[in-house]
Amino acid sequence: MNTGARITVIGGGSSYTPELVDGILNHYEEMPVEQITLVDISDGAEKMRIVAELSRRMIEQRGRKITLDTTLDRRAALKDRDFVCNQFRVGGLKARARDESIPMRYGAIGQETVGAGGFAKALRTIPVVLEIARDLEELGSKAWLLNFTNPASMVTQALLNHSNIRAIGLCNVPINMQMAIAQAFGVQVDEVGMDFFGLNHLSFARHIYIKGRDVTREVLHATTDAHQTLANIPAKEWGDDLLQAIQMLPNSYLRYYWFGDETYRQQTADLDAGKGTRAIRVMAIEAELFKTYQNPELKEKPPELQKRGGAYYSEVAVSVMSAIYANRPREMVVNIRNGHALPELAIDAAVEVSALIDGRGARPLYSGLMPNAVRGLIQQVKAFEDLTVEAAVTGDRDIALAALINNPLVPSTDVAAKILRDILRENSGYLPQFELEG
Ligand code: G6P
């Protein structure tokens, strides 16, 4: 007889895994867990061993009976699961460093999830995610696939439209926004409600509530502490004029779209100062983290993990899992099939919206026309995403170029062609769908 949920984590050797295990332990009363299986590729085996040992010490410290095992056999690890969490990175941080630096050669922003960097990551990642989906289909699995792997919007859309499995895309930005508001207003996180809409890393809190009262204007005019940013995003204030003009609280990633010149200048200055791109800095943070993880006295998630941008992603993952597992309805912001939530986007588009999560999965709660102030940007980026998913699935270079031309962070068609050439050239081995074209 099962004594709790069975969870598989793909990319289990990630330095983020202790964050997830911490979340599982914090929510154990709501959702007992019987087994956690970490899966990685052989290159990640040593990191996975270190992370697994720390995770077992954390479980023991909290007095829980959870079996935590590791394997390199991904397909075997997908059998008899309630949840599968994707948190892997195809090509590792080295590939991320290339994604961030190729666009910068041609004057474009270098970021791993938006712009041309997100495009490159999607081309590498979508085929692997669809292989996992095929395995789950062949196994007749009833598991929910919770996807954190970036670019979450395009990966989720590929899963929804090119597989039959049950998938939900997750991100930690909305919960960080909610937490920042709760802290600034001195209330509990679950007393803050948000009507949320858009695409992953391109989304907005249109209305914000505290204990059911609409406080949107107060939040927009509040101290900037309420306007959260993450460890990995430049902390530039939105400014009263911008917030007054749009009347919504933007996801921190809008800084790349709206403060593009300044962000690019900062990125270039970092490169000139020898600081490298974010990937290079994350490599250094990771090296420190893995040293810390190996201390046998460490039995909890170390505070240094907050240097990564993924803070509190475990809260999102475990809240979604427990709402589904216990069929206990909960409102959360997730990436799901649009349906009729945002009528100006396609029915089968993946969108990031407030949703009701329960044993049946996630259904959008938010619906309505998008405000004109942001509708065009969202539609344009969705066109880019549609084309990118198609290019990732088919390996068609024309569609890939059309995708890049549609990205607002790619300055010209000439630059798009050069970036595409470099991405295809420098990702050899990771893009078999293109390489087969000859
Ligand atoms: C944020 C984003 C995640 C992203 C992370 C990167 O949390 O929401 O999608 O993966 O930042 O953080 P890193 O520390 O890897 O730069």
GROMACS .gro file of C-alpha atoms and ligand atoms in nm:
model
  454
    1MET     CA    1   0.000   0.000   0.000
    2ASN     CA    2   0.125   0.348  -0.080
    3THR     CA    3   0.210   0.565   0.216
    4GLY     CA    4   0.244   0.884   0.018
    5ALA     CA    5   0.323   1.048  -0.314
    6ARG     CA    6   0.597   0.915  -0.542
    7ILE     CA    7   0.795   1.184  -0.713
    8THR     CA    8   1.065   1.173  -0.979
    9VAL     CA    9   1.293   1.470  -1.034
   10ILE     CA   10   1.462   1.490  -1.375
   11GLY     CA   11   1.778   1.697  -1.343
   12GLY     CA   12   1.803   1.565  -0.987
   13GLY     CA   13   2.171   1.662  -0.963
   14SER     CA   14   2.079   2.031  -0.985
   15SER     CA   15   2.197   2.255  -0.702
   16TYR     CA   16   1.828   2.348  -0.663
   17THR     CA   17   1.723   1.999  -0.547
   18PRO     CA   18   1.772   2.074  -0.172
   19GLU     CA   19   1.522   2.360  -0.219
   20LEU     CA   20   1.265   2.113  -0.352
   21VAL     CA   21   1.333   1.861  -0.076
   22ASP     CA   22   1.297   2.140   0.182
   23GLY     CA   23   0.958   2.230   0.030
   24ILE     CA   24   0.845   1.868   0.041
   25LEU     CA   25   0.945   1.847   0.409
   26ASN     CA   26   0.769   2.176   0.492
   27HIS     CA   27   0.444   2.050   0.339
   28TYR     CA   28   0.469   1.690   0.458
   29GLU     CA   29   0.151   1.711   0.672
   30GLU     CA   30  -0.049   1.824   0.365
   31MET     CA   31   0.113   1.575   0.131
   32PRO     CA   32   0.299   1.275   0.272
   33VAL     CA   33   0.571   1.156   0.036
   34GLU     CA   34   0.686   0.796   0.012
   35GLN     CA   35   0.961   0.814  -0.246
   36ILE     CA   36   1.171   1.071  -0.426
   37THR     CA   37   1.380   0.948  -0.719
   38LEU     CA   38   1.650   1.174  -0.859
   39VAL     CA   39   1.747   1.116  -1.222
   40ASP     CA   40   2.036   1.265  -1.413
   41ILE     CA   41   2.270   1.190  -1.700
   42SER     CA   42   2.612   1.037  -1.637
   43ASP     CA   43   2.785   1.377  -1.655
   44GLY     CA   44   2.568   1.486  -1.360
   45ALA     CA   45   2.619   1.167  -1.154
   46GLU     CA   46   2.869   1.313  -0.906
   47LYS     CA   47   2.659   1.623  -0.842
   48MET     CA   48   2.355   1.400  -0.798
   49ARG     CA   49   2.539   1.186  -0.542
   50ILE     CA   50   2.630   1.497  -0.338
   51VAL     CA   51   2.279   1.639  -0.358
   52ALA     CA   52   2.124   1.303  -0.266
   53GLU     CA   53   2.340   1.268   0.044
   54LEU     CA   54   2.248   1.617   0.165
   55SER     CA   55   1.880   1.548   0.089
   56ARG     CA   56   1.889   1.225   0.293
   57ARG     CA   57   2.044   1.413   0.586
   58MET     CA   58   1.769   1.677   0.558
   59ILE     CA   59   1.499   1.406   0.558
   60GLU     CA   60   1.652   1.231   0.856
   61GLN     CA   61   1.690   1.556   1.049
   62ARG     CA   62   1.318   1.621   1.009
   63GLY     CA   63   1.235   1.264   1.115
   64ARG     CA   64   1.047   1.166   0.799
   65LYS     CA   65   1.039   0.825   0.636
   66ILE     CA   66   1.097   0.915   0.272
   67THR     CA   67   1.307   0.690   0.051
   68LEU     CA   68   1.537   0.897  -0.168
   69ASP     CA   69   1.710   0.709  -0.446
   70THR     CA   70   1.910   0.803  -0.754
   71THR     CA   71   1.937   0.657  -1.102
   72LEU     CA   72   2.072   0.728  -1.449
   73ASP     CA   73   1.787   0.523  -1.603
   74ARG     CA   74   1.531   0.789  -1.680
   75ARG     CA   75   1.265   0.564  -1.827
   76ALA     CA   76   1.273   0.327  -1.529
   77ALA     CA   77   1.235   0.626  -1.296
   78LEU     CA   78   0.911   0.730  -1.470
   79LYS     CA   79   0.721   0.412  -1.373
   80ASP     CA   80   0.445   0.432  -1.109
   81ARG     CA   81   0.481   0.800  -1.035
   82ASP     CA   82   0.232   1.058  -0.911
   83PHE     CA   83   0.451   1.349  -1.015
   84VAL     CA   84   0.747   1.405  -1.241
   85CYS     CA   85   0.934   1.735  -1.198
   86ASN     CA   86   1.144   1.862  -1.487
   87GLN     CA   87   1.432   2.083  -1.376
   88PHE     CA   88   1.708   1.982  -1.613
   89ARG     CA   89   1.927   2.192  -1.837
   90VAL     CA   90   2.027   2.040  -2.172
   91GLY     CA   91   2.396   2.116  -2.225
   92GLY     CA   92   2.443   2.245  -1.870
   93LEU     CA   93   2.567   2.591  -1.777
   94LYS     CA   94   2.819   2.590  -2.063
   95ALA     CA   95   2.532   2.590  -2.312
   96ARG     CA   96   2.363   2.865  -2.110
   97ALA     CA   97   2.679   3.076  -2.131
   98ARG     CA   98   2.667   3.043  -2.511
   99ASP     CA   99   2.296   3.132  -2.520
  100GLU     CA  100   2.373   3.448  -2.326
  101SER     CA  101   2.681   3.552  -2.520
  102ILE     CA  102   2.586   3.481  -2.885
  103PRO     CA  103   2.317   3.755  -2.904
  104MET     CA  104   2.554   4.005  -2.738
  105ARG     CA  105   2.801   3.969  -3.027
  106TYR     CA  106   2.540   4.143  -3.241
  107GLY     CA  107   2.413   4.406  -3.000
  108ALA     CA  108   2.120   4.205  -2.858
  109ILE     CA  109   2.036   4.122  -2.496
  110GLY     CA  110   2.187   3.798  -2.367
  111GLN     CA  111   1.943   3.621  -2.137
  112GLU     CA  112   1.868   3.251  -2.094
  113THR     CA  113   1.486   3.262  -2.117
  114VAL     CA  114   1.389   3.571  -2.315
  115GLY     CA  115   1.521   3.695  -2.650
  116ALA     CA  116   1.750   3.485  -2.868
  117GLY     CA  117   1.894   3.301  -2.565
  118GLY     CA  118   1.551   3.161  -2.478
  119PHE     CA  119   1.510   3.061  -2.842
  120ALA     CA  120   1.834   2.861  -2.840
  121LYS     CA  121   1.742   2.693  -2.512
  122ALA     CA  122   1.400   2.600  -2.652
  123LEU     CA  123   1.555   2.434  -2.959
  124ARG     CA  124   1.779   2.219  -2.736
  125THR     CA  125   1.519   2.143  -2.471
  126ILE     CA  126   1.189   2.073  -2.647
  127PRO     CA  127   1.303   1.750  -2.821
  128VAL     CA  128   1.424   1.607  -2.487
  129VAL     CA  129   1.105   1.708  -2.305
  130LEU     CA  130   0.901   1.539  -2.578
  131GLU     CA  131   1.111   1.220  -2.538
  132ILE     CA  132   1.016   1.217  -2.170
  133ALA     CA  133   0.653   1.267  -2.268
  134ARG     CA  134   0.677   0.973  -2.514
  135ASP     CA  135   0.815   0.752  -2.235
  136LEU     CA  136   0.529   0.851  -2.005
  137GLU     CA  137   0.275   0.783  -2.283
  138GLU     CA  138   0.425   0.440  -2.358
  139LEU     CA  139   0.421   0.354  -1.990
  140GLY     CA  140   0.053   0.452  -1.975
  141SER     CA  141   0.150   0.688  -1.692
  142LYS     CA  142  -0.108   0.892  -1.504
  143ALA     CA  143   0.164   1.114  -1.356
  144TRP     CA  144   0.144   1.492  -1.367
  145LEU     CA  145   0.449   1.644  -1.529
  146LEU     CA  146   0.538   1.968  -1.353
  147ASN     CA  147   0.778   2.159  -1.570
  148PHE     CA  148   1.025   2.415  -1.437
  149THR     CA  149   1.270   2.370  -1.721
  150ASN     CA  150   1.307   2.694  -1.917
  151PRO     CA  151   1.187   2.846  -2.134
  152ALA     CA  152   0.882   2.729  -1.938
  153SER     CA  153   0.624   2.886  -2.168
  154MET     CA  154   0.749   2.718  -2.487
  155VAL     CA  155   0.832   2.389  -2.316
  156THR     CA  156   0.481   2.373  -2.168
  157GLN     CA  157   0.323   2.461  -2.501
  158ALA     CA  158   0.520   2.183  -2.673
  159LEU     CA  159   0.401   1.933  -2.411
  160LEU     CA  160   0.039   2.044  -2.436
  161ASN     CA  161   0.028   2.035  -2.816
  162HIS     CA  162   0.263   1.750  -2.900
  163SER     CA  163   0.187   1.490  -2.633
  164ASN     CA  164  -0.104   1.340  -2.445
  165ILE     CA  165   0.041   1.362  -2.099
  166ARG     CA  166  -0.083   1.582  -1.817
  167ALA     CA  167   0.150   1.880  -1.791
  168ILE     CA  168   0.158   2.207  -1.598
  169GLY     CA  169   0.429   2.472  -1.636
  170LEU     CA  170   0.553   2.640  -1.320
  171CYS     CA  171   0.755   2.948  -1.233
  172ASN     CA  172   0.866   3.112  -0.912
  173VAL     CA  173   0.819   3.475  -1.019
  174PRO     CA  174   0.447   3.507  -0.932
  175ILE     CA  175   0.494   3.366  -0.581
  176ASN     CA  176   0.790   3.598  -0.526
  177MET     CA  177   0.567   3.891  -0.628
  178GLN     CA  178   0.300   3.774  -0.386
  179MET     CA  179   0.556   3.734  -0.106
  180ALA     CA  180   0.706   4.081  -0.165
  181ILE     CA  181   0.359   4.238  -0.142
  182ALA     CA  182   0.276   4.038   0.172
  183GLN     CA  183   0.598   4.151   0.336
  184ALA     CA  184   0.559   4.517   0.239
  185PHE     CA  185   0.201   4.524   0.372
  186GLY     CA  186   0.264   4.310   0.680
  187VAL     CA  187   0.019   4.032   0.591
  188GLN     CA  188   0.042   3.657   0.529
  189VAL     CA  189   0.123   3.539   0.177
  190ASP     CA  190  -0.208   3.356   0.145
  191GLU     CA  191  -0.392   3.680   0.224
  192VAL     CA  192  -0.259   3.830  -0.099
  193GLY     CA  193  -0.458   3.750  -0.416
  194MET     CA  194  -0.364   3.840  -0.772
  195ASP     CA  195  -0.552   3.836  -1.104
  196PHE     CA  196  -0.261   3.730  -1.316
  197PHE     CA  197  -0.232   3.697  -1.693
  198GLY     CA  198   0.019   3.685  -1.976
  199LEU     CA  199   0.298   3.449  -2.076
  200ASN     CA  200   0.576   3.307  -1.864
  201HIS     CA  201   0.832   3.583  -1.797
  202LEU     CA  202   0.593   3.826  -1.969
  203SER     CA  203   0.304   3.846  -1.725
  204PHE     CA  204   0.120   4.098  -1.509
  205ALA     CA  205  -0.078   4.122  -1.188
  206ARG     CA  206  -0.375   4.319  -1.317
  207HIS     CA  207  -0.558   4.333  -0.985
  208ILE     CA  208  -0.407   4.274  -0.645
  209TYR     CA  209  -0.612   4.198  -0.336
  210ILE     CA  210  -0.537   4.180   0.034
  211LYS     CA  211  -0.798   3.985   0.232
  212GLY     CA  212  -1.032   4.025  -0.065
  213ARG     CA  213  -0.998   4.407  -0.091
  214ASP     CA  214  -0.864   4.550  -0.417
  215VAL     CA  215  -0.533   4.720  -0.327
  216THR     CA  216  -0.386   4.748  -0.678
  217ARG     CA  217  -0.334   5.125  -0.663
  218GLU     CA  218  -0.183   5.105  -0.315
  219VAL     CA  219   0.062   4.840  -0.428
  220LEU     CA  220   0.162   5.038  -0.738
  221HIS     CA  221   0.227   5.345  -0.527
  222ALA     CA  222   0.387   5.151  -0.242
  223THR     CA  223   0.755   5.133  -0.160
  224THR     CA  224   0.954   4.959  -0.429
  225ASP     CA  225   1.009   4.667  -0.190
  226ALA     CA  226   0.662   4.557  -0.293
  227HIS     CA  227   0.775   4.548  -0.659
  228GLN     CA  228   0.995   4.242  -0.625
  229THR     CA  229   1.294   4.152  -0.832
  230LEU     CA  230   1.496   3.831  -0.830
  231ALA     CA  231   1.862   3.765  -0.760
  232ASN     CA  232   1.929   3.718  -1.132
  233ILE     CA  233   1.753   4.030  -1.268
  234PRO     CA  234   1.886   4.388  -1.265
  235ALA     CA  235   1.714   4.575  -0.980
  236LYS     CA  236   1.596   4.884  -1.163
  237GLU     CA  237   1.282   5.051  -1.028
  238TRP     CA  238   0.980   5.062  -1.256
  239GLY     CA  239   0.919   5.428  -1.186
  240ASP     CA  240   0.586   5.597  -1.109
  241ASP     CA  241   0.524   5.712  -1.466
  242LEU     CA  242   0.543   5.363  -1.609
  243LEU     CA  243   0.324   5.207  -1.339
  244GLN     CA  244   0.077   5.493  -1.371
  245ALA     CA  245   0.063   5.436  -1.748
  246ILE     CA  246   0.001   5.061  -1.735
  247GLN     CA  247  -0.185   5.033  -1.403
  248MET     CA  248  -0.053   4.682  -1.341
  249LEU     CA  249   0.240   4.522  -1.164
  250PRO     CA  250   0.477   4.367  -1.420
  251ASN     CA  251   0.677   4.046  -1.386
  252SER     CA  252   1.043   4.139  -1.322
  253TYR     CA  253   1.141   4.000  -1.663
  254LEU     CA  254   0.964   4.295  -1.830
  255ARG     CA  255   1.281   4.488  -1.746
  256TYR     CA  256   1.446   4.317  -2.044
  257TYR     CA  257   1.173   4.442  -2.278
  258TRP     CA  258   1.119   4.788  -2.135
  259PHE     CA  259   1.467   4.887  -2.019
  260GLY     CA  260   1.643   4.709  -2.303
  261ASP     CA  261   1.914   4.965  -2.385
  262GLU     CA  262   2.015   5.011  -2.027
  263THR     CA  263   2.012   4.637  -1.958
  264TYR     CA  264   2.225   4.572  -2.264
  265ARG     CA  265   2.473   4.843  -2.159
  266GLN     CA  266   2.497   4.688  -1.814
  267GLN     CA  267   2.550   4.342  -1.963
  268THR     CA  268   2.826   4.477  -2.187
  269ALA     CA  269   2.990   4.659  -1.895
  270ASP     CA  270   2.985   4.332  -1.694
  271LEU     CA  271   3.156   4.154  -1.982
  272ASP     CA  272   3.415   4.431  -2.018
  273ALA     CA  273   3.483   4.415  -1.644
  274GLY     CA  274   3.551   4.041  -1.678
  275LYS     CA  275   3.243   3.941  -1.476
  276GLY     CA  276   3.104   3.727  -1.757
  277THR     CA  277   2.740   3.662  -1.821
  278ARG     CA  278   2.498   3.536  -1.554
  279ALA     CA  279   2.590   3.174  -1.645
  280ILE     CA  280   2.952   3.239  -1.554
  281ARG     CA  281   2.849   3.388  -1.220
  282VAL     CA  282   2.612   3.096  -1.157
  283MET     CA  283   2.901   2.853  -1.222
  284ALA     CA  284   3.093   3.022  -0.938
  285ILE     CA  285   2.788   3.017  -0.706
  286GLU     CA  286   2.734   2.649  -0.789
  287ALA     CA  287   3.094   2.555  -0.714
  288GLU     CA  288   3.057   2.714  -0.368
  289LEU     CA  289   2.719   2.551  -0.313
  290PHE     CA  290   2.850   2.205  -0.393
  291LYS     CA  291   3.138   2.256  -0.149
  292THR     CA  292   2.888   2.358   0.119
  293TYR     CA  293   2.661   2.061   0.037
  294GLN     CA  294   2.944   1.816   0.106
  295ASN     CA  295   2.975   1.917   0.470
  296PRO     CA  296   2.836   1.614   0.657
  297GLU     CA  297   2.716   1.846   0.936
  298LEU     CA  298   2.485   2.032   0.695
  299LYS     CA  299   2.132   1.900   0.744
  300GLU     CA  300   1.918   2.178   0.598
  301LYS     CA  301   1.890   2.397   0.292
  302PRO     CA  302   2.180   2.646   0.318
  303PRO     CA  303   2.103   3.021   0.300
  304GLU     CA  304   2.356   3.061   0.014
  305LEU     CA  305   2.097   2.902  -0.217
  306GLN     CA  306   1.919   3.240  -0.213
  307LYS     CA  307   2.194   3.370  -0.445
  308ARG     CA  308   2.021   3.177  -0.723
  309GLY     CA  309   1.719   3.323  -0.902
  310GLY     CA  310   1.496   3.023  -0.829
  311ALA     CA  311   1.407   3.119  -0.471
  312TYR     CA  312   1.084   2.957  -0.347
  313TYR     CA  313   1.026   2.748  -0.658
  314SER     CA  314   0.969   2.457  -0.419
  315GLU     CA  315   0.674   2.643  -0.264
  316VAL     CA  316   0.510   2.651  -0.605
  317ALA     CA  317   0.593   2.290  -0.691
  318VAL     CA  318   0.479   2.144  -0.362
  319SER     CA  319   0.166   2.362  -0.339
  320VAL     CA  320   0.057   2.243  -0.683
  321MET     CA  321   0.139   1.880  -0.605
  322SER     CA  322  -0.046   1.879  -0.275
  323ALA     CA  323  -0.356   2.050  -0.420
  324ILE     CA  324  -0.371   1.780  -0.688
  325TYR     CA  325  -0.276   1.490  -0.462
  326ALA     CA  326  -0.522   1.573  -0.183
  327ASN     CA  327  -0.781   1.721  -0.422
  328ARG     CA  328  -0.771   2.033  -0.204
  329PRO     CA  329  -0.857   2.333  -0.425
  330ARG     CA  330  -0.603   2.613  -0.425
  331GLU     CA  331  -0.555   2.922  -0.639
  332MET     CA  332  -0.210   2.951  -0.799
  333VAL     CA  333  -0.046   3.113  -1.100
  334VAL     CA  334   0.057   2.843  -1.349
  335ASN     CA  335   0.125   2.789  -1.720
  336ILE     CA  336  -0.158   2.599  -1.886
  337ARG     CA  337  -0.364   2.575  -2.203
  338ASN     CA  338  -0.534   2.905  -2.273
  339GLY     CA  339  -0.874   2.776  -2.376
  340HIS     CA  340  -1.089   3.089  -2.365
  341ALA     CA  341  -0.907   3.266  -2.080
  342LEU     CA  342  -0.732   3.519  -2.305
  343PRO     CA  343  -0.957   3.540  -2.612
  344GLU     CA  344  -0.697   3.733  -2.813
  345LEU     CA  345  -0.459   3.436  -2.802
  346ALA     CA  346  -0.503   3.091  -2.961
  347ILE     CA  347  -0.701   2.831  -2.769
  348ASP     CA  348  -0.401   2.596  -2.760
  349ALA     CA  349  -0.145   2.858  -2.652
  350ALA     CA  350   0.030   2.809  -2.318
  351VAL     CA  351  -0.048   3.108  -2.096
  352GLU     CA  352   0.050   3.210  -1.743
  353VAL     CA  353  -0.269   3.284  -1.553
  354SER     CA  354  -0.431   3.253  -1.212
  355ALA     CA  355  -0.581   2.906  -1.199
  356LEU     CA  356  -0.772   2.673  -0.973
  357ILE     CA  357  -0.568   2.364  -0.891
  358ASP     CA  358  -0.732   2.049  -0.757
  359GLY     CA  359  -0.746   1.675  -0.825
  360ARG     CA  360  -0.855   1.747  -1.184
  361GLY     CA  361  -0.546   1.956  -1.254
  362ALA     CA  362  -0.547   2.328  -1.333
  363ARG     CA  363  -0.820   2.542  -1.489
  364PRO     CA  364  -0.780   2.915  -1.565
  365LEU     CA  365  -0.962   3.148  -1.327
  366TYR     CA  366  -0.860   3.467  -1.498
  367SER     CA  367  -1.034   3.562  -1.819
  368GLY     CA  368  -1.072   3.879  -2.018
  369LEU     CA  369  -0.940   4.093  -2.297
  370MET     CA  370  -0.582   4.203  -2.247
  371PRO     CA  371  -0.519   4.573  -2.177
  372ASN     CA  372  -0.405   4.757  -2.491
  373ALA     CA  373  -0.092   4.873  -2.308
  374VAL     CA  374   0.056   4.522  -2.325
  375ARG     CA  375  -0.159   4.324  -2.571
  376GLY     CA  376   0.066   4.386  -2.872
  377LEU     CA  377   0.383   4.279  -2.692
  378ILE     CA  378   0.221   3.961  -2.562
  379GLN     CA  379   0.082   3.871  -2.904
  380GLN     CA  380   0.415   3.933  -3.072
  381VAL     CA  381   0.605   3.720  -2.823
  382LYS     CA  382   0.345   3.446  -2.857
  383ALA     CA  383   0.399   3.450  -3.236
  384PHE     CA  384   0.773   3.409  -3.165
  385GLU     CA  385   0.696   3.123  -2.924
  386ASP     CA  386   0.463   2.943  -3.169
  387LEU     CA  387   0.728   2.958  -3.440
  388THR     CA  388   1.005   2.851  -3.203
  389VAL     CA  389   0.811   2.546  -3.084
  390GLU     CA  390   0.743   2.453  -3.446
  391ALA     CA  391   1.111   2.496  -3.536
  392ALA     CA  392   1.219   2.288  -3.235
  393VAL     CA  393   0.985   2.005  -3.335
  394THR     CA  394   1.051   2.008  -3.711
  395GLY     CA  395   1.411   2.132  -3.737
  396ASP     CA  396   1.302   2.371  -4.014
  397ARG     CA  397   1.555   2.655  -4.052
  398ASP     CA  398   1.311   2.889  -4.229
  399ILE     CA  399   1.067   2.863  -3.940
  400ALA     CA  400   1.356   2.915  -3.697
  401LEU     CA  401   1.455   3.236  -3.874
  402ALA     CA  402   1.093   3.354  -3.882
  403ALA     CA  403   1.079   3.295  -3.507
  404LEU     CA  404   1.386   3.508  -3.435
  405ILE     CA  405   1.264   3.787  -3.663
  406ASN     CA  406   0.953   3.805  -3.447
  407ASN     CA  407   1.138   3.840  -3.120
  408PRO     CA  408   1.125   4.200  -2.997
  409LEU     CA  409   1.472   4.164  -2.838
  410VAL     CA  410   1.633   4.083  -3.174
  411PRO     CA  411   1.704   4.420  -3.338
  412SER     CA  412   1.701   4.334  -3.712
  413THR     CA  413   1.654   4.053  -3.962
  414ASP     CA  414   2.023   4.068  -4.046
  415VAL     CA  415   2.113   4.014  -3.682
  416ALA     CA  416   1.853   3.737  -3.657
  417ALA     CA  417   2.023   3.549  -3.943
  418LYS     CA  418   2.366   3.584  -3.785
  419ILE     CA  419   2.243   3.475  -3.443
  420LEU     CA  420   2.069   3.172  -3.595
  421ARG     CA  421   2.384   3.072  -3.783
  422ASP     CA  422   2.592   3.090  -3.464
  423ILE     CA  423   2.335   2.909  -3.251
  424LEU     CA  424   2.311   2.617  -3.496
  425ARG     CA  425   2.689   2.603  -3.535
  426GLU     CA  426   2.772   2.623  -3.164
  427ASN     CA  427   2.511   2.376  -3.042
  428SER     CA  428   2.626   2.085  -3.251
  429GLY     CA  429   2.534   1.760  -3.081
  430TYR     CA  430   2.232   1.919  -2.912
  431LEU     CA  431   2.020   1.994  -3.217
  432PRO     CA  432   1.980   1.664  -3.405
  433GLN     CA  433   1.654   1.784  -3.557
  434PHE     CA  434   1.848   2.048  -3.754
  435GLU     CA  435   2.161   1.849  -3.813
  436LEU     CA  436   1.962   1.577  -3.994
  437GLU     CA  437   1.872   1.839  -4.254
  438GLY     CA  438   2.235   1.827  -4.376
  439G6P     C1  439   1.416   3.305  -1.193
  439G6P     C2  440   1.329   3.251  -1.303
  439G6P     C3  441   1.367   3.111  -1.337
  439G6P     C4  442   1.515   3.103  -1.367
  439G6P     C5  443   1.597   3.159  -1.251
  439G6P     C6  444   1.742   3.170  -1.292
  439G6P     O1  445   1.384   3.244  -1.078
  439G6P     O2  446   1.194   3.257  -1.272
  439G6P     O3  447   1.293   3.071  -1.449
  439G6P     O4  448   1.552   2.971  -1.390
  439G6P     O5  449   1.553   3.287  -1.218
  439G6P     O6  450   1.822   3.187  -1.180
  439G6P     P1  451   1.980   3.169  -1.192
  439G6P     O7  452   2.029   3.177  -1.052
  439G6P     O8  453   2.004   3.036  -1.257
  439G6P     O9  454   2.028   3.282  -1.278
   0.00000   0.00000   0.00000
